[in-house]
PDB file of C-alpha atoms in Angstrom:
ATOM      1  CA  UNK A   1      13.199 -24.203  -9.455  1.00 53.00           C
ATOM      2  CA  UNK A   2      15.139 -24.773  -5.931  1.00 61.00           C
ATOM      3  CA  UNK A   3      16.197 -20.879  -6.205  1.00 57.00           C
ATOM      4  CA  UNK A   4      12.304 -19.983  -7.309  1.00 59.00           C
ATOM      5  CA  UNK A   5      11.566 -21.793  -3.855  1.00 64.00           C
ATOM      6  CA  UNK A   6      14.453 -21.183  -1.378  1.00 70.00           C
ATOM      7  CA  UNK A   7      13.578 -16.983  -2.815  1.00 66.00           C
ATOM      8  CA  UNK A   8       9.807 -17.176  -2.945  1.00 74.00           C
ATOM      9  CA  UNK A   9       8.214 -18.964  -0.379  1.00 80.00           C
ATOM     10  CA  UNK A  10       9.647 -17.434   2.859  1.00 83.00           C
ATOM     11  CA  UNK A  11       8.409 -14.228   1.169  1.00 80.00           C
ATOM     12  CA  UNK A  12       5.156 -15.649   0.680  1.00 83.00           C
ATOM     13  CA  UNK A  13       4.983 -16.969   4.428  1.00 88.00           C
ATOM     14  CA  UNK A  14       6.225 -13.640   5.764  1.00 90.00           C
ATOM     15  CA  UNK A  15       3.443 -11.696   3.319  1.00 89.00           C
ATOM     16  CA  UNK A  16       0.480 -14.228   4.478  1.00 91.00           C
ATOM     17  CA  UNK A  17       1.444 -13.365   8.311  1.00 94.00           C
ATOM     18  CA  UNK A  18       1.853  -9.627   7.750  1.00 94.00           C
ATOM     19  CA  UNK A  19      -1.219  -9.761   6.238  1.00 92.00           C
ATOM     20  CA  UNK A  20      -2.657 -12.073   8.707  1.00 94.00           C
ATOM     21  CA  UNK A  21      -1.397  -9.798  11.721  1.00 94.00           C
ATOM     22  CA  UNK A  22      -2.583  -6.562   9.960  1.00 93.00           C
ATOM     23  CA  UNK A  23      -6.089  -7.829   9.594  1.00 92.00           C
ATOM     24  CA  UNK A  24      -6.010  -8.976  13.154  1.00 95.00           C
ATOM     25  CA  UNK A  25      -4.969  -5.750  14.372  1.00 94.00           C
ATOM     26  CA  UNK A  26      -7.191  -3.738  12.393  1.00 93.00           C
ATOM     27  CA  UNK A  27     -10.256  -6.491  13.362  1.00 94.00           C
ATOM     28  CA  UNK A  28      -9.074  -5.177  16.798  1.00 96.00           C
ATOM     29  CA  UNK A  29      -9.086  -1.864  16.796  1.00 96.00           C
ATOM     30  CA  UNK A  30     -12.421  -1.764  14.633  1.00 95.00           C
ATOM     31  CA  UNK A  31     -14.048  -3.155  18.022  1.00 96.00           C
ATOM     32  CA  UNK A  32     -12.937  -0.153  20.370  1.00 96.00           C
ATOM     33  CA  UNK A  33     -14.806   2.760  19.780  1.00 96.00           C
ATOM     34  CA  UNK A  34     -13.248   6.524  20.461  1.00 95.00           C
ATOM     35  CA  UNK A  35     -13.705   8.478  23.509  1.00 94.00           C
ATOM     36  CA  UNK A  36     -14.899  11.001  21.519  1.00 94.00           C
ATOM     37  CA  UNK A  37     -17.335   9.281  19.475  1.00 94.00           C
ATOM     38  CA  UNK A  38     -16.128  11.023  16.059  1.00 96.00           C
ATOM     39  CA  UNK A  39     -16.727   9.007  12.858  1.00 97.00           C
ATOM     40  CA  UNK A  40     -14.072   7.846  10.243  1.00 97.00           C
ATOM     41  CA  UNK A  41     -16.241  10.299   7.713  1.00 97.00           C
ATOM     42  CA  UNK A  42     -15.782  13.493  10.197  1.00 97.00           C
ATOM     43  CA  UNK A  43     -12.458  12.346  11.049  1.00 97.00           C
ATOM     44  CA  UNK A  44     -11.783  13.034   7.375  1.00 97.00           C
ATOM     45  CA  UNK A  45     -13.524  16.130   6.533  1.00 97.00           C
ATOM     46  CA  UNK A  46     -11.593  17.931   9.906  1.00 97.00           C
ATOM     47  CA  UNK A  47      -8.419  16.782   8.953  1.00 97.00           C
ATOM     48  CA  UNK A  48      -8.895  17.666   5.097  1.00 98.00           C
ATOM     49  CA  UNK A  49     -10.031  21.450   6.648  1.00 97.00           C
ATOM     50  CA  UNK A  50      -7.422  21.098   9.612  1.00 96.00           C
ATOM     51  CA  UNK A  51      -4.791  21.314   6.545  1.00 97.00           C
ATOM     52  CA  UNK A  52      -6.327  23.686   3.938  1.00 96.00           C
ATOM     53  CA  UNK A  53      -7.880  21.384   1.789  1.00 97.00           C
ATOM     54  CA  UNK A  54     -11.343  22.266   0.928  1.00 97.00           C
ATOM     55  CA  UNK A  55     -11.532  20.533  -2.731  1.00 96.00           C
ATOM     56  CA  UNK A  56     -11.529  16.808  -1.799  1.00 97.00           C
ATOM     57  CA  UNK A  57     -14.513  15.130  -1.383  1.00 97.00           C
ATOM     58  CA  UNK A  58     -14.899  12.188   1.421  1.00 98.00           C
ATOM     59  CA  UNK A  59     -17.068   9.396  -0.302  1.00 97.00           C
ATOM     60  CA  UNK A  60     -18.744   5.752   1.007  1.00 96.00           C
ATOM     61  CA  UNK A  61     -17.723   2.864  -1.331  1.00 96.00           C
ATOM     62  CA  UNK A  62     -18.436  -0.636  -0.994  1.00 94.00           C
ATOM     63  CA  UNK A  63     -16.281  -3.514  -0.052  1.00 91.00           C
ATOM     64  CA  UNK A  64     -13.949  -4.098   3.610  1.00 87.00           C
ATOM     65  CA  UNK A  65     -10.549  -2.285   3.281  1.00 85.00           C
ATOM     66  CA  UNK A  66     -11.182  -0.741   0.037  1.00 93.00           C
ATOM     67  CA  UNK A  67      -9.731   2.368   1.509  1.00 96.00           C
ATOM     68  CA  UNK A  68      -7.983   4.780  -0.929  1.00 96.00           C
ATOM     69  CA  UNK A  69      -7.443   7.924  -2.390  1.00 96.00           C
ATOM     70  CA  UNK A  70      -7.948   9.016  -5.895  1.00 94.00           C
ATOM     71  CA  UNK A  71      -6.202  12.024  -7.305  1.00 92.00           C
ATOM     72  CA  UNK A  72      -7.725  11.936 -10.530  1.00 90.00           C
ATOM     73  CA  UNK A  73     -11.253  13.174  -9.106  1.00 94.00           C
ATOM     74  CA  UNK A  74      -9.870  14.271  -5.924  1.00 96.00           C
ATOM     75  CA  UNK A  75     -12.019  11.683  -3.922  1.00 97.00           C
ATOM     76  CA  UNK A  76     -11.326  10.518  -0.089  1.00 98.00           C
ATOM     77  CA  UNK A  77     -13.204   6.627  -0.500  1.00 98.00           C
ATOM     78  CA  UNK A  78     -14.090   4.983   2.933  1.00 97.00           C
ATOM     79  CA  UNK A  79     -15.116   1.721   2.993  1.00 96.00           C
ATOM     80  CA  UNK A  80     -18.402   1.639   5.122  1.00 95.00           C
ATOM     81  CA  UNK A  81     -17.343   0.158   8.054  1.00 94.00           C
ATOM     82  CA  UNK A  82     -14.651   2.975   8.260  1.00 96.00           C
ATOM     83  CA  UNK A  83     -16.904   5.815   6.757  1.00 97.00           C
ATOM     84  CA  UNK A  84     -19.404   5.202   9.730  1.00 96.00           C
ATOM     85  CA  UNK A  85     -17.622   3.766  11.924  1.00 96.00           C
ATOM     86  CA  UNK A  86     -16.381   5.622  15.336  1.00 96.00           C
ATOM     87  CA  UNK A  87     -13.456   3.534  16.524  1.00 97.00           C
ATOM     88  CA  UNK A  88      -9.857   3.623  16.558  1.00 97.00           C
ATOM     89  CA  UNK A  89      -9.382   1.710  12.712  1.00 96.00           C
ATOM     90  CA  UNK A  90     -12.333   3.952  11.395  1.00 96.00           C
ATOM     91  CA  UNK A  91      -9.944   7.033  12.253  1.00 97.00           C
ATOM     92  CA  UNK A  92      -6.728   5.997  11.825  1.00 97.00           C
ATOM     93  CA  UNK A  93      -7.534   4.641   8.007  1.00 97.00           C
ATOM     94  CA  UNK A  94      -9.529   8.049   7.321  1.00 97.00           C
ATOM     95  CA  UNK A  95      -6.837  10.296   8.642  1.00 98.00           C
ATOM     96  CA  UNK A  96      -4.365   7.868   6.345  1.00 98.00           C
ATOM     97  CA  UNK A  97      -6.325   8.363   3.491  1.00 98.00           C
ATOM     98  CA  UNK A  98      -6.711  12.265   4.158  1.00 98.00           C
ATOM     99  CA  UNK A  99      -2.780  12.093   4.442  1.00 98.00           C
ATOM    100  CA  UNK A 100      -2.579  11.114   0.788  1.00 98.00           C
ATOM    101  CA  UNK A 101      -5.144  13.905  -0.060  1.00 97.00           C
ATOM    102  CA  UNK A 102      -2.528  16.264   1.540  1.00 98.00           C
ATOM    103  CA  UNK A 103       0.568  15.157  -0.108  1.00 98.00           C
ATOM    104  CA  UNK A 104      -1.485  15.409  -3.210  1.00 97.00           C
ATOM    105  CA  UNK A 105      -2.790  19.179  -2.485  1.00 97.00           C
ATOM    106  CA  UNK A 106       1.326  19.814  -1.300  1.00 96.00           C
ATOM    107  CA  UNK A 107       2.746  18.577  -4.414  1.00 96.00           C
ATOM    108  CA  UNK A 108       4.487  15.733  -2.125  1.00 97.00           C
ATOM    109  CA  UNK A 109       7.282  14.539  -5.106  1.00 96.00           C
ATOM    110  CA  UNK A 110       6.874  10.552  -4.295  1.00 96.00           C
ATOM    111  CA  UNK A 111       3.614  10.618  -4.900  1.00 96.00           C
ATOM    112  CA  UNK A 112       3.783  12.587  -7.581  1.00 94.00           C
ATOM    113  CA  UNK A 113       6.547  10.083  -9.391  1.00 95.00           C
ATOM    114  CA  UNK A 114       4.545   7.047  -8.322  1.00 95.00           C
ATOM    115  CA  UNK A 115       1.347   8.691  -9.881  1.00 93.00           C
ATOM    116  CA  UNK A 116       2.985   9.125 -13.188  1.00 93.00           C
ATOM    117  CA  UNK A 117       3.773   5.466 -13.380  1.00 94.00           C
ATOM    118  CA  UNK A 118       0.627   4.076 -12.532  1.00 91.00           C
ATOM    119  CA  UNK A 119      -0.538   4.203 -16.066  1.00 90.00           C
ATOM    120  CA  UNK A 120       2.703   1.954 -17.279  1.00 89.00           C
ATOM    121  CA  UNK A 121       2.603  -0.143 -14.479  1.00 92.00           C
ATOM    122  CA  UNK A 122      -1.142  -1.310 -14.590  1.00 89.00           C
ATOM    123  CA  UNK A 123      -0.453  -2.063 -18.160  1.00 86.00           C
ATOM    124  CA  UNK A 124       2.610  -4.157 -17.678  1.00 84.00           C
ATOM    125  CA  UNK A 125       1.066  -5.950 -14.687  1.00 86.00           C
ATOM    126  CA  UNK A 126      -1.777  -6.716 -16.934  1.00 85.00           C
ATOM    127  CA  UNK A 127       0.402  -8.726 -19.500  1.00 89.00           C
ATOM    128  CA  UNK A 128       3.466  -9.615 -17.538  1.00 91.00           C
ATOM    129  CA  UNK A 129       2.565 -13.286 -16.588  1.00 89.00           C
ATOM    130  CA  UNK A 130       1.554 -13.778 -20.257  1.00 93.00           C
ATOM    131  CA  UNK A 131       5.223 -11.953 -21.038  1.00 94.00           C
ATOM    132  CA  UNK A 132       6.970 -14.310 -18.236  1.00 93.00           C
ATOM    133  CA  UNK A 133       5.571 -18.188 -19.386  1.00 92.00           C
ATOM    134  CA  UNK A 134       6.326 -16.936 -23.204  1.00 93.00           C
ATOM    135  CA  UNK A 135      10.187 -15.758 -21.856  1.00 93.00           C
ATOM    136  CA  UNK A 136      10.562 -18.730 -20.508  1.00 91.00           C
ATOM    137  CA  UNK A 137       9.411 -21.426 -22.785  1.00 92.00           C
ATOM    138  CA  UNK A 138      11.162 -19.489 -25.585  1.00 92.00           C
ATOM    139  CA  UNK A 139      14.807 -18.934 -23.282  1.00 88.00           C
ATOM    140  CA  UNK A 140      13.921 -23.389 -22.740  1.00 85.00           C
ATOM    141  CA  UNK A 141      12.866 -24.449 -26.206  1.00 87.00           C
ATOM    142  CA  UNK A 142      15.001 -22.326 -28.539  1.00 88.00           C
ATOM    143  CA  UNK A 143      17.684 -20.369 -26.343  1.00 86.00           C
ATOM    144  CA  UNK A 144      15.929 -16.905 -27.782  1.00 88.00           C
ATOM    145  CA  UNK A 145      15.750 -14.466 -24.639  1.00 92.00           C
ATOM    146  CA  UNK A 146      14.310 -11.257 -25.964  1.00 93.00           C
ATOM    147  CA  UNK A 147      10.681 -11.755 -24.801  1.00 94.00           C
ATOM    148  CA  UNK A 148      12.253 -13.026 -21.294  1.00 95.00           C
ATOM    149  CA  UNK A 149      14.595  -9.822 -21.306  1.00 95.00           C
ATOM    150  CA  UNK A 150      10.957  -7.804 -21.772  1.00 95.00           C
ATOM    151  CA  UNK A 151       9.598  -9.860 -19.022  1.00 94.00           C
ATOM    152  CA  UNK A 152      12.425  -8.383 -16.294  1.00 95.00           C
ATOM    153  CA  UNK A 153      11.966  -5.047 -17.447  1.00 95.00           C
ATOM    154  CA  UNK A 154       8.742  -4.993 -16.773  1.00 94.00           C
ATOM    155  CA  UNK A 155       9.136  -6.838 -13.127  1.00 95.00           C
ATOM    156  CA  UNK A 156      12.191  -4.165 -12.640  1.00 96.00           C
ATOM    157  CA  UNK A 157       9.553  -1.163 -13.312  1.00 95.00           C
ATOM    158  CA  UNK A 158       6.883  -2.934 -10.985  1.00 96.00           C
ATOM    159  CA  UNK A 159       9.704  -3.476  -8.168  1.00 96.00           C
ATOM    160  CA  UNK A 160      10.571   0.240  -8.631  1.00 97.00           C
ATOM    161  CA  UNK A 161       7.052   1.253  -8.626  1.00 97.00           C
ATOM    162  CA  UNK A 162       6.891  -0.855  -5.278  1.00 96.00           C
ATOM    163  CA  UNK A 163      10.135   0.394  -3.508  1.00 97.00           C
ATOM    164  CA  UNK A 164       8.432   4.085  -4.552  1.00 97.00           C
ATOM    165  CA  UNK A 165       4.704   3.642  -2.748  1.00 97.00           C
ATOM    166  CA  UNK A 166       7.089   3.199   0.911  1.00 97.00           C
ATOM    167  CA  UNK A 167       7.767   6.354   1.048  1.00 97.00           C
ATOM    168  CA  UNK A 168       4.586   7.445   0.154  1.00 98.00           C
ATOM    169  CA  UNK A 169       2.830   4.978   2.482  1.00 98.00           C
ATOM    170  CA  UNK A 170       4.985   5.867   5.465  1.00 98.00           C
ATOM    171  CA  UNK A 171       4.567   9.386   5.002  1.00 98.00           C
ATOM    172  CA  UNK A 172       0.972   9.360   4.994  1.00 98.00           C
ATOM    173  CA  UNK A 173       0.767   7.684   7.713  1.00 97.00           C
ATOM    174  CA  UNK A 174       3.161  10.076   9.460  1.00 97.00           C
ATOM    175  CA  UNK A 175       1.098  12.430   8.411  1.00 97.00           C
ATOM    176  CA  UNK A 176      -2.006  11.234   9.922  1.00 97.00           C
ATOM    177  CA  UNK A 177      -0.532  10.014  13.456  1.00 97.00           C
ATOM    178  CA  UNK A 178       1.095  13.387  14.135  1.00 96.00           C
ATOM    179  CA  UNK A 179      -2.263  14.915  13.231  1.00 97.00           C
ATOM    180  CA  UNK A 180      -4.074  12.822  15.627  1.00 96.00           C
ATOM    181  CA  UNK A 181      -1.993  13.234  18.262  1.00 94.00           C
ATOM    182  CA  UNK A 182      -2.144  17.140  18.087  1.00 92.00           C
ATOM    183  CA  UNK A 183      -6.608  17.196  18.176  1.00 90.00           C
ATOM    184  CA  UNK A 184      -7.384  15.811  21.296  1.00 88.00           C
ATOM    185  CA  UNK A 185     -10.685  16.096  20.137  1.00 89.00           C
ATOM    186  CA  UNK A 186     -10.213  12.818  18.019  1.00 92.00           C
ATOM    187  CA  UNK A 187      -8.234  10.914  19.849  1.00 92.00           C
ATOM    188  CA  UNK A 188      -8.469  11.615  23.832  1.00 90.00           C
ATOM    189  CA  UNK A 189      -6.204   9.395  25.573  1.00 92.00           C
ATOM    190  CA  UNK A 190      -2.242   7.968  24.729  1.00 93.00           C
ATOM    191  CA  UNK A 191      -3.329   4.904  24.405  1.00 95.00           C
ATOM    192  CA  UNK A 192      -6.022   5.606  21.902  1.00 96.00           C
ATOM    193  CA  UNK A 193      -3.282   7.117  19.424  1.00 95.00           C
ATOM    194  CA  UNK A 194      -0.784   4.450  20.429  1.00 96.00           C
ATOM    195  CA  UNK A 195      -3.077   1.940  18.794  1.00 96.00           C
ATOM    196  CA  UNK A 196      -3.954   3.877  15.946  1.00 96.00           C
ATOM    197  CA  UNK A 197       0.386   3.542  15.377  1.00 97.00           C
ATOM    198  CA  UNK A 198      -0.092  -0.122  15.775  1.00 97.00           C
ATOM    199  CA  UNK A 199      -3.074  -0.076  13.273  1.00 95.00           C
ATOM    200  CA  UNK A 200      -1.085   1.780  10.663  1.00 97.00           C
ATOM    201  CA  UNK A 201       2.380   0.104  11.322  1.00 97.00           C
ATOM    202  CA  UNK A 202       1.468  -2.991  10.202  1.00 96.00           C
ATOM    203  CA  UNK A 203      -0.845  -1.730   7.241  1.00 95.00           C
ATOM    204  CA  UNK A 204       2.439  -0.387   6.225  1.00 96.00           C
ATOM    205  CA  UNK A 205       4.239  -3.787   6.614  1.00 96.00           C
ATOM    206  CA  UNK A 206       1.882  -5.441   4.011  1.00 95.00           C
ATOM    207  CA  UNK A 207       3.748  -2.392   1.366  1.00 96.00           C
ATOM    208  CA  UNK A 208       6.989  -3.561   2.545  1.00 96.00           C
ATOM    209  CA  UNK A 209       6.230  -6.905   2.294  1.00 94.00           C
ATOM    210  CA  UNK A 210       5.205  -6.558  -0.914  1.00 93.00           C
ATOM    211  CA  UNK A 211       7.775  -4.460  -2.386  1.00 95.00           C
ATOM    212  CA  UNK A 212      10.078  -7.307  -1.227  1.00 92.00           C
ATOM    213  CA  UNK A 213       8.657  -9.754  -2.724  1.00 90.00           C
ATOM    214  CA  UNK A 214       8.646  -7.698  -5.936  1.00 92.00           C
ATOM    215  CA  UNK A 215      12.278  -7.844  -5.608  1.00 92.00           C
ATOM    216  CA  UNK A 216      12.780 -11.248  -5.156  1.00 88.00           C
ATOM    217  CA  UNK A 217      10.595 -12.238  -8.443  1.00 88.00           C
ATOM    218  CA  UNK A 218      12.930  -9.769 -10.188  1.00 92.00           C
ATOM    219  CA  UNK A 219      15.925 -11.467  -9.342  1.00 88.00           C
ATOM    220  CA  UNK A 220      14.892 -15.158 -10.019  1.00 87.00           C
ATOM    221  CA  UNK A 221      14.058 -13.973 -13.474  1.00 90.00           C
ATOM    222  CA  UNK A 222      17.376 -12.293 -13.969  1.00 91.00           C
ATOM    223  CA  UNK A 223      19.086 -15.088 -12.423  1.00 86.00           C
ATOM    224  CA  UNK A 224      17.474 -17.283 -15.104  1.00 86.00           C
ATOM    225  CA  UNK A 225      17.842 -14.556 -18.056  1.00 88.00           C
ATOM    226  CA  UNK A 226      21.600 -13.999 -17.403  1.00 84.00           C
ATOM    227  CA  UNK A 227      22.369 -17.284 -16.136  1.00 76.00           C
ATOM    228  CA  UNK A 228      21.020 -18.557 -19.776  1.00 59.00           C
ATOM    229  CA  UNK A 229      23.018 -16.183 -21.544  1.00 50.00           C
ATOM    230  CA  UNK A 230      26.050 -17.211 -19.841  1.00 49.00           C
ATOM    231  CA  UNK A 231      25.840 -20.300 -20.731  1.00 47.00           C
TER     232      UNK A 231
END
């Protein structure tokens, strides 16, 4: 339990203050509105033309920083507040989104490995805990640990699929940032795009966060599956 704790919660106070500092930022940068007045919707739509993509479809959904992109029905979905919204967040989370449209449309190979995974991974995420307090109790009570041994496989494939959405993340954002900066028409002034690298920067912090954190649940449980066995 003292490794659980000396491993887990720094992660855990490092993830709430990412997360605090990204919702801060992007709480910010929601309240200045562009020079050039464009909405996170039109943002979208230009960039999705701007790089040949003409079969994605930019979509409202409900809920604040639902933001994603689907590539099983091709679908750009803005929350409202970035959908209508003319700030700085509004574009920089559209153009983001539009960035994973592209790598989609270019055959970008991260993407395309962390796509084929989500199907295993939402599954094993689904029954892992369940997987985890069985391990355990079995690996405690009777010494057996098969199900435990399941348990880290399963964490090892979600830390993978974690380690492979940075890459993925990052270049998106790339993606969107250097595509601001060259339409003046979206973005009109340095400072306006230096903000929208701050916005994005830290939304990428809460993936590396994450993945990390991944990692160190992975290596408790191993730590207590081949520590067991040693003994």
């Amino acid at each position: 339990m003292e490794a659980y704790l000396i491993l887990i919660i720094p992660m855990l106070l490092i993830s709430m203050f990412v997360q605090w500092k990204f919702r801060n930022k992007f709480a910010k940068y929601a309240e200045i509105q562009l020079s050039s007045g464009i909405s996170g919707k039109e943002v979208a739509e230009k960039m999705l033309r701007d790089n040949g993509v003409y079969d994605v479809s930019v979509i409202s959904v409900e809920g604040q920083l639902t933001d994603h992109y689907n590539p099983a029905d091709k679908t750009v979905n803005l929350s409202t507040d970035v959908y209508h919204g003319r700030s700085i967040a509004a574009a920089a989370v559209a153009a983001h989104e539009c960035g994973h449209a592209v790598q989609h449309a270019t055959a970008y190979r991260w993407l395309q490995l962390r796509s084929t995974m989500v199907p295993v991974v939402s599954i094993s995420s689904n029954l892992l805990q369940w997987v985890l307090i069985i391990g355990v109790l079995l690996i405690g009570f009777t010494g057996n640990p098969v199900v435990l041994a399941i348990g880290v496989l399963g964490l090892a494939l979600i830390t993978i699929f974690s380690f492979i959405t940075l890459p993925v993340e990052f270049d998106a954002s790339n993606r969107a940032l250097n595509w601001l900066k060259n339409n003046y028409g979206i973005m009109q002034t340095q400072q306006e795009n230096a903000h929208a690298k701050d916005a994005l920067w830290w939304a990428a912090m809460t993936y590396v966060v994450a993945a990390l954190g991944a990692l160190a649940n992975l290596l408790y449980y191993a730590a207590m599956l081949f520590g067991r066995n040693r003994d």
